Amino acid sequence: MQMELRVGGRFRLGRKIGSGSFGDIYLGLNVQTNEEVAVKLECIKSKHPQLHIEARLYRVMSGGIGIPDVKWCGLEGDYNVMVMELLGPSLEDLFNFCQRKFSLKTVLLLADQMVCKRLLSGFSCYDLPFEKLVKITRVEYIHQRDYIHRDIKPDNFLMGLGKRGNLVYIIDFGLAKKYRDSRSQHIPYRENKNLTGTARYASVNTHRGIEAFATYLRYSRTLGFEDTPDYNHLRQLFRSLFQRQGLRYDYLFDWNLLKTAKRLQQSVVPAIGRTD
């Protein structure tokens, strides 16, 4: 008989569903409520344990739209454990599902929740490579809490499930850092610092001297290390474009349409050649 693994007394551990900055993520079940959850495990022998810090940051961010709810965290055997709200696929997964191309409508629907700080120039909006978008509305909330995420990428933005299926969540605070003190003073910029996060999606200041910035828009170039982006201006840029294109805020993303088309195709194909 297979042994049942539990954490926190009431969460049954299931299959592995992903990996974060410093740990693995498993599907779990609250045996008291039958609610499915995500369980993040980190070995206590890790060189640089981060899960307890991440759990604390989720509490700091608690209550924000698009911030997952932490159900329980603590020590279980040789592992630090954090149990949190189960979410849907990442934007990277959905981008792959859509053959690595999003329509203008989907980009703008996502931007309205996240707002793009910088885009790849030299492309039309219709051909916009999604992996070059940087998300701000969720990030703005984190900045208002005096932290920076430091690992912004499509893998760390997940869609919700069920009634929250159209809501974008931000996850994985393992590399987050406080950037302002209690007097709202910005931390100083440091030269020759090792890269933090994922190089492909790192900030302009992180890429200084490493990559050419010909692909970034003028606004992004003008921002200094201590400058605060004009979030409202950025949001309005994309809302205005959305309106000019005559698009509808119906939250029908490309992946919703693709899934519907595939379901219709599966229902039609068996009917071909059938005689009544």
PDB file of C-alpha atoms in Angstrom, residues 3 20 51 71-72 101 109 121 136 145 164 171 176 195 205 223:
ATOM      1  CA  MET A   3       2.109   5.672   1.981  1.00  0.00           C
ATOM      2  CA  GLY A  20      10.292  27.708  -8.517  1.00  0.00           C
ATOM      3  CA  LEU A  51      11.096  29.741   1.313  1.00  0.00           C
ATOM      4  CA  LYS A  71      -2.854  28.640   3.411  1.00  0.00           C
ATOM      5  CA  TRP A  72      -0.054  27.365   5.656  1.00  0.00           C
ATOM      6  CA  LYS A 101       2.030  34.334 -30.890  1.00  0.00           C
ATOM      7  CA  LEU A 109      -6.128  42.442 -22.202  1.00  0.00           C
ATOM      8  CA  SER A 121      10.570  48.176 -31.191  1.00  0.00           C
ATOM      9  CA  ILE A 136       3.670  46.575 -14.371  1.00  0.00           C
ATOM     10  CA  ARG A 145       4.900  47.697  -0.671  1.00  0.00           C
ATOM     11  CA  ARG A 164     -10.875  33.714 -11.387  1.00  0.00           C
ATOM     12  CA  ILE A 171       4.198  34.391  -8.105  1.00  0.00           C
ATOM     13  CA  ALA A 176      12.412  39.729  -4.041  1.00  0.00           C
ATOM     14  CA  LEU A 195      22.931  39.423 -12.277  1.00  0.00           C
ATOM     15  CA  ASN A 205      19.725  48.773 -15.509  1.00  0.00           C
ATOM     16  CA  LEU A 223      13.971  55.923 -16.633  1.00  0.00           C
TER      17      LEU A 223
END
